mmCIF file of C-alpha atoms in Angstrom:
data_model
loop_
_atom_site.group_PDB
_atom_site.id
_atom_site.type_symbol
_atom_site.label_atom_id
_atom_site.label_comp_id
_atom_site.label_asym_id
_atom_site.label_seq_id
_atom_site.Cartn_x
_atom_site.Cartn_y
_atom_site.Cartn_z
ATOM 1 C CA UNK A 103 123.853 -2.049 52.590
ATOM 2 C CA UNK A 104 123.989 -2.331 48.810
ATOM 3 C CA UNK A 105 125.654 0.157 46.469
ATOM 4 C CA UNK A 106 122.565 0.633 44.276
ATOM 5 C CA UNK A 107 118.929 1.415 45.039
ATOM 6 C CA UNK A 108 116.374 -1.391 45.314
ATOM 7 C CA UNK A 109 114.441 0.141 42.419
ATOM 8 C CA UNK A 110 117.427 0.277 40.057
ATOM 9 C CA UNK A 111 118.459 -3.243 41.045
ATOM 10 C CA UNK A 112 114.973 -4.555 40.328
ATOM 11 C CA UNK A 113 114.927 -2.939 36.861
ATOM 12 C CA UNK A 114 118.337 -4.382 35.953
ATOM 13 C CA UNK A 115 117.616 -7.872 37.273
ATOM 14 C CA UNK A 116 114.347 -8.122 35.370
ATOM 15 C CA UNK A 117 116.065 -7.165 32.099
ATOM 16 C CA UNK A 118 119.048 -9.414 32.871
ATOM 17 C CA UNK A 119 116.704 -12.359 33.450
ATOM 18 C CA UNK A 120 115.217 -11.883 29.999
ATOM 19 C CA UNK A 121 118.696 -11.698 28.456
ATOM 20 C CA UNK A 122 119.769 -14.835 30.348
ATOM 21 C CA UNK A 123 116.782 -16.782 28.990
ATOM 22 C CA UNK A 124 117.723 -15.799 25.445
ATOM 23 C CA UNK A 125 121.433 -16.532 26.046
ATOM 24 C CA UNK A 126 120.514 -20.076 27.137
ATOM 25 C CA UNK A 127 118.754 -20.904 23.852
ATOM 26 C CA UNK A 128 120.530 -23.599 21.751
ATOM 27 C CA UNK A 129 120.562 -21.221 18.756
ATOM 28 C CA UNK A 130 123.324 -19.177 20.442
ATOM 29 C CA UNK A 131 125.803 -22.043 20.321
ATOM 30 C CA UNK A 132 124.687 -22.824 16.777
ATOM 31 C CA UNK A 133 125.476 -19.225 15.745
ATOM 32 C CA UNK A 134 128.888 -19.424 17.452
ATOM 33 C CA UNK A 135 129.565 -22.630 15.519
ATOM 34 C CA UNK A 136 128.668 -20.951 12.218
ATOM 35 C CA UNK A 137 130.938 -17.993 13.011
ATOM 36 C CA UNK A 138 133.791 -20.358 13.855
ATOM 37 C CA UNK A 139 133.321 -22.114 10.512
ATOM 38 C CA UNK A 140 133.393 -18.810 8.647
ATOM 39 C CA UNK A 141 136.456 -17.590 10.539
ATOM 40 C CA UNK A 142 138.418 -20.700 9.612
ATOM 41 C CA UNK A 143 137.433 -20.055 5.966
ATOM 42 C CA UNK A 144 135.086 -23.052 5.762
ATOM 43 C CA UNK A 145 131.665 -21.357 5.929
ATOM 44 C CA UNK A 146 128.366 -23.193 5.790
ATOM 45 C CA UNK A 147 126.633 -20.008 4.598
ATOM 46 C CA UNK A 148 127.209 -16.219 4.595
ATOM 47 C CA UNK A 149 126.861 -14.642 8.055
ATOM 48 C CA UNK A 150 124.965 -11.415 8.810
ATOM 49 C CA UNK A 151 125.461 -8.662 11.398
ATOM 50 C CA UNK A 152 124.007 -5.196 11.988
ATOM 51 C CA UNK A 153 125.851 -2.775 14.243
ATOM 52 C CA UNK A 154 126.498 0.939 14.785
ATOM 53 C CA UNK A 155 122.752 1.558 14.790
ATOM 54 C CA UNK A 156 121.108 5.009 14.961
ATOM 55 C CA UNK A 157 119.630 4.185 18.365
ATOM 56 C CA UNK A 158 118.237 7.722 18.681
ATOM 57 C CA UNK A 159 115.653 6.748 16.017
ATOM 58 C CA UNK A 160 114.756 3.287 17.340
ATOM 59 C CA UNK A 161 112.599 3.760 20.438
ATOM 60 C CA UNK A 162 109.301 1.981 19.709
ATOM 61 C CA UNK A 163 106.750 1.617 22.546
ATOM 62 C CA UNK A 164 109.320 2.809 25.107
ATOM 63 C CA UNK A 165 111.390 -0.361 24.638
ATOM 64 C CA UNK A 166 114.588 1.685 24.951
ATOM 65 C CA UNK A 167 113.393 4.200 27.566
ATOM 66 C CA UNK A 168 115.669 4.029 30.612
ATOM 67 C CA UNK A 169 114.087 3.618 34.057
ATOM 68 C CA UNK A 170 117.136 3.578 36.346
ATOM 69 C CA UNK A 171 118.223 6.691 38.231
ATOM 70 C CA UNK A 172 121.895 5.955 38.890
ATOM 71 C CA UNK A 173 124.262 6.690 35.981
ATOM 72 C CA UNK A 174 126.206 3.435 36.267
ATOM 73 C CA UNK A 175 122.975 1.423 36.361
ATOM 74 C CA UNK A 176 121.683 3.342 33.352
ATOM 75 C CA UNK A 177 124.767 2.247 31.432
ATOM 76 C CA UNK A 178 124.002 -1.407 32.090
ATOM 77 C CA UNK A 179 120.302 -0.842 31.452
ATOM 78 C CA UNK A 180 120.976 0.709 28.063
ATOM 79 C CA UNK A 181 123.097 -2.268 27.000
ATOM 80 C CA UNK A 182 120.501 -4.793 28.162
ATOM 81 C CA UNK A 183 117.611 -2.963 26.489
ATOM 82 C CA UNK A 184 119.491 -2.678 23.207
ATOM 83 C CA UNK A 185 120.343 -6.393 23.286
ATOM 84 C CA UNK A 186 116.696 -7.313 23.894
ATOM 85 C CA UNK A 187 115.524 -4.865 21.231
ATOM 86 C CA UNK A 188 117.902 -6.190 18.599
ATOM 87 C CA UNK A 189 117.041 -9.798 19.451
ATOM 88 C CA UNK A 190 113.348 -8.987 19.061
ATOM 89 C CA UNK A 191 113.519 -6.910 15.891
ATOM 90 C CA UNK A 192 116.694 -7.592 13.852
ATOM 91 C CA UNK A 193 118.695 -10.443 15.403
ATOM 92 C CA UNK A 194 120.322 -11.621 12.147
ATOM 93 C CA UNK A 195 123.399 -13.616 13.334
ATOM 94 C CA UNK A 196 123.996 -11.855 16.648
ATOM 95 C CA UNK A 197 124.965 -14.017 19.631
ATOM 96 C CA UNK A 198 123.497 -13.144 23.027
ATOM 97 C CA UNK A 199 126.100 -13.965 25.672
ATOM 98 C CA UNK A 200 125.367 -15.267 29.203
ATOM 99 C CA UNK A 201 127.740 -12.774 30.808
ATOM 100 C CA UNK A 202 128.294 -9.065 31.401
ATOM 101 C CA UNK A 203 131.629 -7.407 30.698
ATOM 102 C CA UNK A 204 132.817 -4.919 33.316
ATOM 103 C CA UNK A 205 135.528 -2.632 31.963
ATOM 104 C CA UNK A 206 138.643 -2.526 34.109
ATOM 105 C CA UNK A 207 139.563 1.008 35.189
ATOM 106 C CA UNK A 208 142.440 1.362 32.736
ATOM 107 C CA UNK A 209 143.883 4.814 32.130
ATOM 108 C CA UNK A 210 145.523 5.235 28.717
ATOM 109 C CA UNK A 211 147.067 8.637 28.013
ATOM 110 C CA UNK A 212 147.182 7.734 24.283
ATOM 111 C CA UNK A 213 149.254 10.231 22.274
ATOM 112 C CA UNK A 214 148.488 13.292 24.400
ATOM 113 C CA UNK A 215 147.021 15.419 21.598
ATOM 114 C CA UNK A 216 143.790 17.370 22.050
ATOM 115 C CA UNK A 217 141.610 17.749 18.949
ATOM 116 C CA UNK A 218 141.028 21.319 17.762
ATOM 117 C CA UNK A 219 137.851 21.547 15.671
ATOM 118 C CA UNK A 220 134.577 23.215 14.754
ATOM 119 C CA UNK A 221 131.439 21.031 14.834
ATOM 120 C CA UNK A 222 128.269 21.230 12.710
ATOM 121 C CA UNK A 223 125.052 19.590 13.998
ATOM 122 C CA UNK A 224 122.012 18.741 11.855
ATOM 123 C CA UNK A 225 120.045 16.488 14.257
ATOM 124 C CA UNK A 226 120.502 17.249 17.962
ATOM 125 C CA UNK A 227 119.566 13.658 18.934
ATOM 126 C CA UNK A 228 122.120 12.073 16.583
ATOM 127 C CA UNK A 229 125.753 11.284 17.384
ATOM 128 C CA UNK A 230 126.610 11.976 13.719
ATOM 129 C CA UNK A 231 127.985 15.518 13.298
ATOM 130 C CA UNK A 232 130.253 17.393 10.892
ATOM 131 C CA UNK A 233 133.839 18.339 11.790
ATOM 132 C CA UNK A 234 136.386 20.887 10.578
ATOM 133 C CA UNK A 235 139.809 20.154 12.066
ATOM 134 C CA UNK A 236 142.810 22.413 12.694
ATOM 135 C CA UNK A 237 146.178 21.173 11.339
ATOM 136 C CA UNK A 238 148.541 20.676 14.275
ATOM 137 C CA UNK A 239 151.435 19.113 12.289
ATOM 138 C CA UNK A 240 153.208 21.512 9.958
ATOM 139 C CA UNK A 241 156.904 21.175 10.860
ATOM 140 C CA UNK A 242 159.316 18.544 12.182
ATOM 141 C CA UNK A 243 159.177 20.224 15.589
ATOM 142 C CA UNK A 244 155.474 19.350 15.778
ATOM 143 C CA UNK A 245 156.331 15.623 15.820
ATOM 144 C CA UNK A 246 157.399 16.091 19.448
ATOM 145 C CA UNK A 247 153.756 16.742 20.343
ATOM 146 C CA UNK A 248 153.140 12.986 19.991
ATOM 147 C CA UNK A 249 153.745 11.447 23.397
ATOM 148 C CA UNK A 250 154.257 7.781 24.177
ATOM 149 C CA UNK A 251 151.073 6.287 25.683
ATOM 150 C CA UNK A 252 151.218 5.455 29.389
ATOM 151 C CA UNK A 253 148.993 2.704 30.798
ATOM 152 C CA UNK A 254 147.915 2.539 34.436
ATOM 153 C CA UNK A 255 145.253 0.615 36.337
ATOM 154 C CA UNK A 256 143.114 1.787 39.232
ATOM 155 C CA UNK A 257 142.579 -1.598 40.910
ATOM 156 C CA UNK A 258 140.345 -0.117 43.624
ATOM 157 C CA UNK A 259 137.994 1.400 41.033
ATOM 158 C CA UNK A 260 137.898 -1.876 39.101
ATOM 159 C CA UNK A 261 136.949 -3.680 42.317
ATOM 160 C CA UNK A 262 134.239 -1.104 43.022
ATOM 161 C CA UNK A 263 132.777 -1.618 39.536
ATOM 162 C CA UNK A 264 132.830 -5.394 40.003
ATOM 163 C CA UNK A 265 131.118 -5.115 43.398
ATOM 164 C CA UNK A 266 128.280 -3.117 41.801
ATOM 165 C CA UNK A 267 128.005 -5.572 38.914
ATOM 166 C CA UNK A 268 127.872 -8.592 41.241
ATOM 167 C CA UNK A 269 125.101 -6.913 43.223
ATOM 168 C CA UNK A 270 123.138 -6.334 40.019
ATOM 169 C CA UNK A 271 123.730 -9.605 38.166
ATOM 170 C CA UNK A 272 124.731 -12.417 40.542
ATOM 171 C CA UNK A 273 122.591 -15.498 40.039
ATOM 172 C CA UNK A 274 121.471 -14.342 36.589
ATOM 173 C CA UNK A 275 124.435 -13.413 34.369
ATOM 174 C CA UNK A 276 128.130 -14.100 34.930
ATOM 175 C CA UNK A 277 130.239 -11.000 35.686
ATOM 176 C CA UNK A 278 133.561 -10.760 33.795
ATOM 177 C CA UNK A 279 136.246 -8.143 34.387
ATOM 178 C CA UNK A 280 137.214 -6.924 30.927
ATOM 179 C CA UNK A 281 140.588 -5.590 29.878
ATOM 180 C CA UNK A 282 141.723 -3.417 26.986
ATOM 181 C CA UNK A 283 141.196 -4.110 23.297
ATOM 182 C CA UNK A 284 143.470 -2.336 20.789
ATOM 183 C CA UNK A 285 142.582 -1.314 17.231
ATOM 184 C CA UNK A 286 145.462 -0.050 15.112
ATOM 185 C CA UNK A 287 144.838 3.127 13.141
ATOM 186 C CA UNK A 288 147.238 5.944 12.425
ATOM 187 C CA UNK A 289 144.963 7.708 9.998
ATOM 188 C CA UNK A 290 141.733 8.098 11.955
ATOM 189 C CA UNK A 291 143.564 10.101 14.664
ATOM 190 C CA UNK A 292 145.589 11.973 12.029
ATOM 191 C CA UNK A 293 142.401 12.985 10.223
ATOM 192 C CA UNK A 294 141.401 14.755 13.439
ATOM 193 C CA UNK A 295 144.842 16.159 14.297
ATOM 194 C CA UNK A 296 145.425 17.573 10.803
ATOM 195 C CA UNK A 297 142.252 17.397 8.705
ATOM 196 C CA UNK A 298 142.089 14.876 5.831
ATOM 197 C CA UNK A 299 143.090 17.257 3.052
ATOM 198 C CA UNK A 300 146.070 18.637 4.984
ATOM 199 C CA UNK A 301 147.289 15.121 5.810
ATOM 200 C CA UNK A 302 147.075 13.964 2.184
ATOM 201 C CA UNK A 303 148.949 17.029 0.932
ATOM 202 C CA UNK A 304 151.610 16.507 3.613
ATOM 203 C CA UNK A 305 152.240 12.981 2.288
ATOM 204 C CA UNK A 306 153.086 14.568 -1.068
ATOM 205 C CA UNK A 307 154.727 17.852 -0.060
ATOM 206 C CA UNK A 308 156.477 16.770 3.169
ATOM 207 C CA UNK A 309 156.785 12.961 3.048
ATOM 208 C CA UNK A 310 159.604 12.926 5.605
ATOM 209 C CA UNK A 311 157.399 14.758 8.102
ATOM 210 C CA UNK A 312 154.593 12.272 7.603
ATOM 211 C CA UNK A 313 156.985 9.326 7.977
ATOM 212 C CA UNK A 314 158.208 10.767 11.266
ATOM 213 C CA UNK A 315 154.638 11.262 12.523
ATOM 214 C CA UNK A 316 153.430 7.761 11.578
ATOM 215 C CA UNK A 317 156.666 6.171 12.795
ATOM 216 C CA UNK A 318 156.258 7.807 16.196
ATOM 217 C CA UNK A 319 152.633 6.631 16.392
ATOM 218 C CA UNK A 320 153.743 3.076 15.524
ATOM 219 C CA UNK A 321 156.250 3.249 18.399
ATOM 220 C CA UNK A 322 153.396 4.398 20.613
ATOM 221 C CA UNK A 323 151.191 1.435 19.681
ATOM 222 C CA UNK A 324 154.039 -0.980 20.441
ATOM 223 C CA UNK A 325 154.615 0.679 23.839
ATOM 224 C CA UNK A 326 150.883 0.517 24.571
ATOM 225 C CA UNK A 327 150.763 -3.231 23.804
ATOM 226 C CA UNK A 328 153.897 -3.897 25.886
ATOM 227 C CA UNK A 329 152.411 -2.152 28.924
ATOM 228 C CA UNK A 330 148.948 -3.736 28.632
ATOM 229 C CA UNK A 331 150.526 -7.173 28.293
ATOM 230 C CA UNK A 332 153.032 -6.670 31.137
ATOM 231 C CA UNK A 333 150.315 -5.442 33.505
ATOM 232 C CA UNK A 334 147.852 -8.232 32.586
ATOM 233 C CA UNK A 335 145.324 -5.677 31.317
ATOM 234 C CA UNK A 336 144.423 -7.081 27.889
ATOM 235 C CA UNK A 337 140.915 -8.389 27.161
ATOM 236 C CA UNK A 338 139.961 -12.048 26.968
ATOM 237 C CA UNK A 339 138.552 -13.892 23.926
ATOM 238 C CA UNK A 340 136.260 -11.523 21.998
ATOM 239 C CA UNK A 341 132.712 -12.057 20.742
ATOM 240 C CA UNK A 342 133.061 -9.298 18.153
ATOM 241 C CA UNK A 343 135.851 -7.806 16.087
ATOM 242 C CA UNK A 344 134.911 -4.677 14.156
ATOM 243 C CA UNK A 345 131.174 -5.489 14.262
ATOM 244 C CA UNK A 346 131.627 -9.107 13.129
ATOM 245 C CA UNK A 347 131.642 -12.425 14.974
ATOM 246 C CA UNK A 348 135.117 -13.131 16.395
ATOM 247 C CA UNK A 349 134.533 -16.739 17.479
ATOM 248 C CA UNK A 350 137.425 -19.015 16.577
ATOM 249 C CA UNK A 351 139.158 -22.156 17.813
ATOM 250 C CA UNK A 352 142.501 -20.637 16.776
ATOM 251 C CA UNK A 353 142.512 -18.158 19.656
ATOM 252 C CA UNK A 354 143.612 -17.841 22.364
ATOM 253 C CA UNK A 355 147.034 -19.238 21.456
ATOM 254 C CA UNK A 356 148.704 -22.172 23.190
ATOM 255 C CA UNK A 357 149.785 -21.424 26.757
ATOM 256 C CA UNK A 358 146.952 -18.943 27.369
ATOM 257 C CA UNK A 359 146.533 -17.665 30.932
ATOM 258 C CA UNK A 360 143.151 -15.933 31.471
ATOM 259 C CA UNK A 361 144.738 -13.793 34.196
ATOM 260 C CA UNK A 362 147.413 -12.494 31.816
ATOM 261 C CA UNK A 363 146.216 -12.473 28.197
ATOM 262 C CA UNK A 364 148.898 -11.818 25.581
ATOM 263 C CA UNK A 365 148.705 -9.813 22.382
ATOM 264 C CA UNK A 366 148.972 -13.043 20.363
ATOM 265 C CA UNK A 367 145.789 -14.338 22.049
ATOM 266 C CA UNK A 368 143.720 -11.541 20.509
ATOM 267 C CA UNK A 369 142.167 -10.197 17.339
ATOM 268 C CA UNK A 370 142.880 -6.649 16.281
ATOM 269 C CA UNK A 371 141.416 -4.446 13.560
ATOM 270 C CA UNK A 372 143.502 -2.206 11.321
ATOM 271 C CA UNK A 373 142.286 0.509 8.961
ATOM 272 C CA UNK A 374 143.514 3.421 6.869
ATOM 273 C CA UNK A 375 140.297 4.947 5.559
ATOM 274 C CA UNK A 376 141.900 8.260 4.659
ATOM 275 C CA UNK A 377 144.248 6.485 2.231
ATOM 276 C CA UNK A 378 141.378 5.373 -0.026
ATOM 277 C CA UNK A 379 142.535 7.865 -2.668
ATOM 278 C CA UNK A 380 146.284 7.170 -2.591
ATOM 279 C CA UNK A 381 148.126 4.741 -4.860
ATOM 280 C CA UNK A 382 148.940 1.173 -3.789
ATOM 281 C CA UNK A 383 152.617 2.211 -3.581
ATOM 282 C CA UNK A 384 151.833 5.069 -1.159
ATOM 283 C CA UNK A 385 149.497 2.798 0.795
ATOM 284 C CA UNK A 386 152.400 0.385 1.284
ATOM 285 C CA UNK A 387 154.861 3.157 2.103
ATOM 286 C CA UNK A 388 152.768 5.024 4.665
ATOM 287 C CA UNK A 389 150.482 2.305 6.085
ATOM 288 C CA UNK A 390 151.535 -1.289 5.420
ATOM 289 C CA UNK A 391 155.204 -0.829 6.351
ATOM 290 C CA UNK A 392 154.191 0.623 9.725
ATOM 291 C CA UNK A 393 151.145 -1.494 10.587
ATOM 292 C CA UNK A 394 152.659 -4.877 9.602
ATOM 293 C CA UNK A 395 155.047 -5.240 12.602
ATOM 294 C CA UNK A 396 152.184 -4.372 14.972
ATOM 295 C CA UNK A 397 149.742 -6.841 13.365
ATOM 296 C CA UNK A 398 152.444 -9.524 13.487
ATOM 297 C CA UNK A 399 152.071 -9.543 17.280
ATOM 298 C CA UNK A 400 148.334 -10.331 17.178
ATOM 299 C CA UNK A 401 146.670 -13.701 16.663
ATOM 300 C CA UNK A 402 144.256 -12.600 13.924
ATOM 301 C CA UNK A 403 143.506 -9.348 12.109
ATOM 302 C CA UNK A 404 140.397 -7.764 10.612
ATOM 303 C CA UNK A 405 141.641 -5.260 8.034
ATOM 304 C CA UNK A 406 139.854 -2.297 6.466
ATOM 305 C CA UNK A 407 136.699 -0.278 7.003
ATOM 306 C CA UNK A 408 135.136 2.206 4.568
ATOM 307 C CA UNK A 409 138.269 2.258 2.387
ATOM 308 C CA UNK A 410 137.865 0.322 -0.911
ATOM 309 C CA UNK A 411 140.598 -2.334 -0.852
ATOM 310 C CA UNK A 412 139.800 -4.216 -4.069
ATOM 311 C CA UNK A 413 142.754 -2.521 -5.801
ATOM 312 C CA UNK A 414 145.168 -2.897 -2.869
ATOM 313 C CA UNK A 415 144.951 -6.578 -1.983
ATOM 314 C CA UNK A 416 148.563 -7.201 -3.033
ATOM 315 C CA UNK A 417 149.586 -4.775 -0.283
ATOM 316 C CA UNK A 418 147.011 -6.056 2.247
ATOM 317 C CA UNK A 419 148.545 -9.524 1.825
ATOM 318 C CA UNK A 420 151.803 -8.097 3.193
ATOM 319 C CA UNK A 421 150.117 -7.508 6.573
ATOM 320 C CA UNK A 422 150.565 -10.583 8.809
ATOM 321 C CA UNK A 423 147.654 -12.578 10.280
ATOM 322 C CA UNK A 424 144.872 -10.932 8.236
ATOM 323 C CA UNK A 425 141.769 -13.140 8.200
ATOM 324 C CA UNK A 426 138.930 -10.790 7.219
ATOM 325 C CA UNK A 427 139.088 -7.955 4.697
ATOM 326 C CA UNK A 428 136.485 -5.195 4.557
ATOM 327 C CA UNK A 429 134.752 -4.733 1.224
ATOM 328 C CA UNK A 430 133.027 -1.357 1.562
ATOM 329 C CA UNK A 431 130.162 0.094 -0.516
ATOM 330 C CA UNK A 432 132.809 1.815 -2.696
ATOM 331 C CA UNK A 433 134.494 -1.451 -3.678
ATOM 332 C CA UNK A 434 134.463 -3.039 -7.118
ATOM 333 C CA UNK A 435 133.050 -6.311 -5.805
ATOM 334 C CA UNK A 436 134.047 -8.468 -8.761
ATOM 335 C CA UNK A 437 137.672 -7.352 -8.539
ATOM 336 C CA UNK A 438 137.623 -7.679 -4.730
ATOM 337 C CA UNK A 439 136.229 -11.221 -4.879
ATOM 338 C CA UNK A 440 138.760 -12.256 -7.514
ATOM 339 C CA UNK A 441 141.596 -10.856 -5.374
ATOM 340 C CA UNK A 442 140.335 -12.379 -2.106
ATOM 341 C CA UNK A 443 139.393 -15.814 -3.427
ATOM 342 C CA UNK A 444 139.382 -18.410 -0.632
ATOM 343 C CA UNK A 445 142.222 -16.779 1.315
ATOM 344 C CA UNK A 446 140.246 -14.297 3.442
ATOM 345 C CA UNK A 447 136.695 -13.571 4.544
ATOM 346 C CA UNK A 448 135.026 -11.153 2.111
ATOM 347 C CA UNK A 449 133.563 -8.827 4.745
ATOM 348 C CA UNK A 450 130.928 -7.017 2.735
ATOM 349 C CA UNK A 451 129.602 -3.708 4.061
ATOM 350 C CA UNK A 452 126.244 -3.219 2.294
ATOM 351 C CA UNK A 453 125.420 0.425 1.671
ATOM 352 C CA UNK A 454 123.533 1.908 4.673
ATOM 353 C CA UNK A 455 122.245 4.652 2.347
ATOM 354 C CA UNK A 456 119.565 2.169 1.218
ATOM 355 C CA UNK A 457 117.964 2.699 4.638
ATOM 356 C CA UNK A 458 118.200 6.488 4.415
ATOM 357 C CA UNK A 459 116.563 7.024 1.010
ATOM 358 C CA UNK A 460 113.253 8.851 0.697
ATOM 359 C CA UNK A 461 111.542 5.546 -0.030
ATOM 360 C CA UNK A 462 112.878 2.262 1.354
ATOM 361 C CA UNK A 463 112.809 -0.611 -1.141
ATOM 362 C CA UNK A 464 113.463 -4.102 0.327
ATOM 363 C CA UNK A 465 113.783 -5.550 -3.189
ATOM 364 C CA UNK A 466 116.616 -3.134 -3.941
ATOM 365 C CA UNK A 467 118.354 -4.501 -0.834
ATOM 366 C CA UNK A 468 117.718 -8.104 -1.920
ATOM 367 C CA UNK A 469 119.126 -7.484 -5.401
ATOM 368 C CA UNK A 470 122.236 -5.837 -3.960
ATOM 369 C CA UNK A 471 122.924 -8.636 -1.448
ATOM 370 C CA UNK A 472 122.260 -11.372 -4.012
ATOM 371 C CA UNK A 473 124.733 -9.780 -6.415
ATOM 372 C CA UNK A 474 127.400 -9.948 -3.704
ATOM 373 C CA UNK A 475 126.537 -13.538 -2.853
ATOM 374 C CA UNK A 476 126.776 -14.574 -6.506
ATOM 375 C CA UNK A 477 130.136 -12.906 -7.114
ATOM 376 C CA UNK A 478 131.545 -14.503 -3.943
ATOM 377 C CA UNK A 479 130.222 -17.938 -4.936
ATOM 378 C CA UNK A 480 131.879 -17.533 -8.323
ATOM 379 C CA UNK A 481 135.279 -16.960 -6.693
ATOM 380 C CA UNK A 482 134.789 -19.224 -3.642
ATOM 381 C CA UNK A 483 134.984 -16.351 -1.162
ATOM 382 C CA UNK A 484 133.881 -16.905 2.445
ATOM 383 C CA UNK A 485 131.292 -14.136 2.897
ATOM 384 C CA UNK A 486 129.748 -12.026 5.649
ATOM 385 C CA UNK A 487 127.304 -9.114 5.364
ATOM 386 C CA UNK A 488 127.998 -6.396 7.956
ATOM 387 C CA UNK A 489 125.538 -3.501 7.952
ATOM 388 C CA UNK A 490 127.098 -0.635 9.910
ATOM 389 C CA UNK A 491 127.417 3.162 10.044
ATOM 390 C CA UNK A 492 123.632 3.432 10.047
ATOM 391 C CA UNK A 493 123.292 7.203 10.467
ATOM 392 C CA UNK A 494 119.550 7.352 9.861
ATOM 393 C CA UNK A 495 116.517 5.249 8.936
ATOM 394 C CA UNK A 496 114.407 8.423 8.695
ATOM 395 C CA UNK A 497 112.884 7.567 12.071
ATOM 396 C CA UNK A 498 111.357 4.398 10.549
ATOM 397 C CA UNK A 499 112.961 1.519 12.508
ATOM 398 C CA UNK A 500 110.938 -0.962 10.439
ATOM 399 C CA UNK A 501 113.379 -0.321 7.591
ATOM 400 C CA UNK A 502 116.163 -1.916 9.622
ATOM 401 C CA UNK A 503 113.930 -4.821 10.663
ATOM 402 C CA UNK A 504 113.054 -5.438 6.983
ATOM 403 C CA UNK A 505 116.742 -5.235 5.993
ATOM 404 C CA UNK A 506 117.513 -7.944 8.541
ATOM 405 C CA UNK A 507 114.777 -10.246 7.232
ATOM 406 C CA UNK A 508 115.884 -9.845 3.623
ATOM 407 C CA UNK A 509 119.559 -10.334 4.499
ATOM 408 C CA UNK A 510 118.823 -13.590 6.339
ATOM 409 C CA UNK A 511 116.744 -14.852 3.401
ATOM 410 C CA UNK A 512 119.677 -14.167 1.078
ATOM 411 C CA UNK A 513 122.191 -15.759 3.488
ATOM 412 C CA UNK A 514 120.107 -18.856 4.103
ATOM 413 C CA UNK A 515 118.726 -19.189 0.562
#
């Protein structure tokens, strides 16, 4: 007897069949080829992605309405429906893969700190909410709250998940057991453990305390990587890194064993968004000096997020293995392009606020993207457009579809 109902299985297999047909199209390998060219800094054209979508505002004609009853099946169904939806409405340079990733049952205790906060909600259907965090790090004694992460694997639960996935997908999509991926950020967790303002003041008023906190977190990341690697629990070659295509012939590294991936076979992403307002010297002191030894272990690195890095590229260069650098909406693009040149991918994050304005203007989007393309051409920068953090389209999904069409015209023009 199967582990899922006949009805749920039928729903999943019908959706999976549609995904498999799309995954088999020659355009998928063509898109992978274009991503590989970009990632080796020899692009044929700018590449375009859209991710972190406000899915709560996207459901047209019940395309995203879930039909399965079982929770695990609903998880797969949601992923399949979103893939089909994006392919239909705003595919840009997405690649539809012929396989399904099944997360291994990895338990990571992380740093053992519970977030203490108040939350403010404006739209009950949206995952975007406001936070006010309690500062849990005021004295040296508080540093002891940070525990070393412990990694364990429930092999029986992983096998159970794989059995379900094989029942759902066999004969249609390949099933792949998927290990852990590690992004390196001290400051995103610290923003929630302390509050942004408190953390920034602590860097000034109690620098030794902040060094102790970040140093202990860096130790924790190293311990986490050691354990994941030793237990063979790291992920295989990625399709995406921080919302962008991760395809590359440079990874995995020589001597790769799919059963035991190593840290050097992988991409990672690093970011220090909270440090947008600090000087380059403080950025080096509190971020670069701690993140560099961790990034040195990885094959390739995507660095940055919403933080404007145009004025900190000298310091970013000190981080080993960086290949892509985020250029957020708050960046001086001309300075960023001049600093990046041909050495890194200029990973432009167009402003998602264009999709949230009272009136959506596709020509405003075109002008903005063209300006980026021109400044990157002037300085020879490999370029990608990554639309993300889309909090709202004012319940008009067509805005996102139009953005995708305009972005592809600019990229291919």
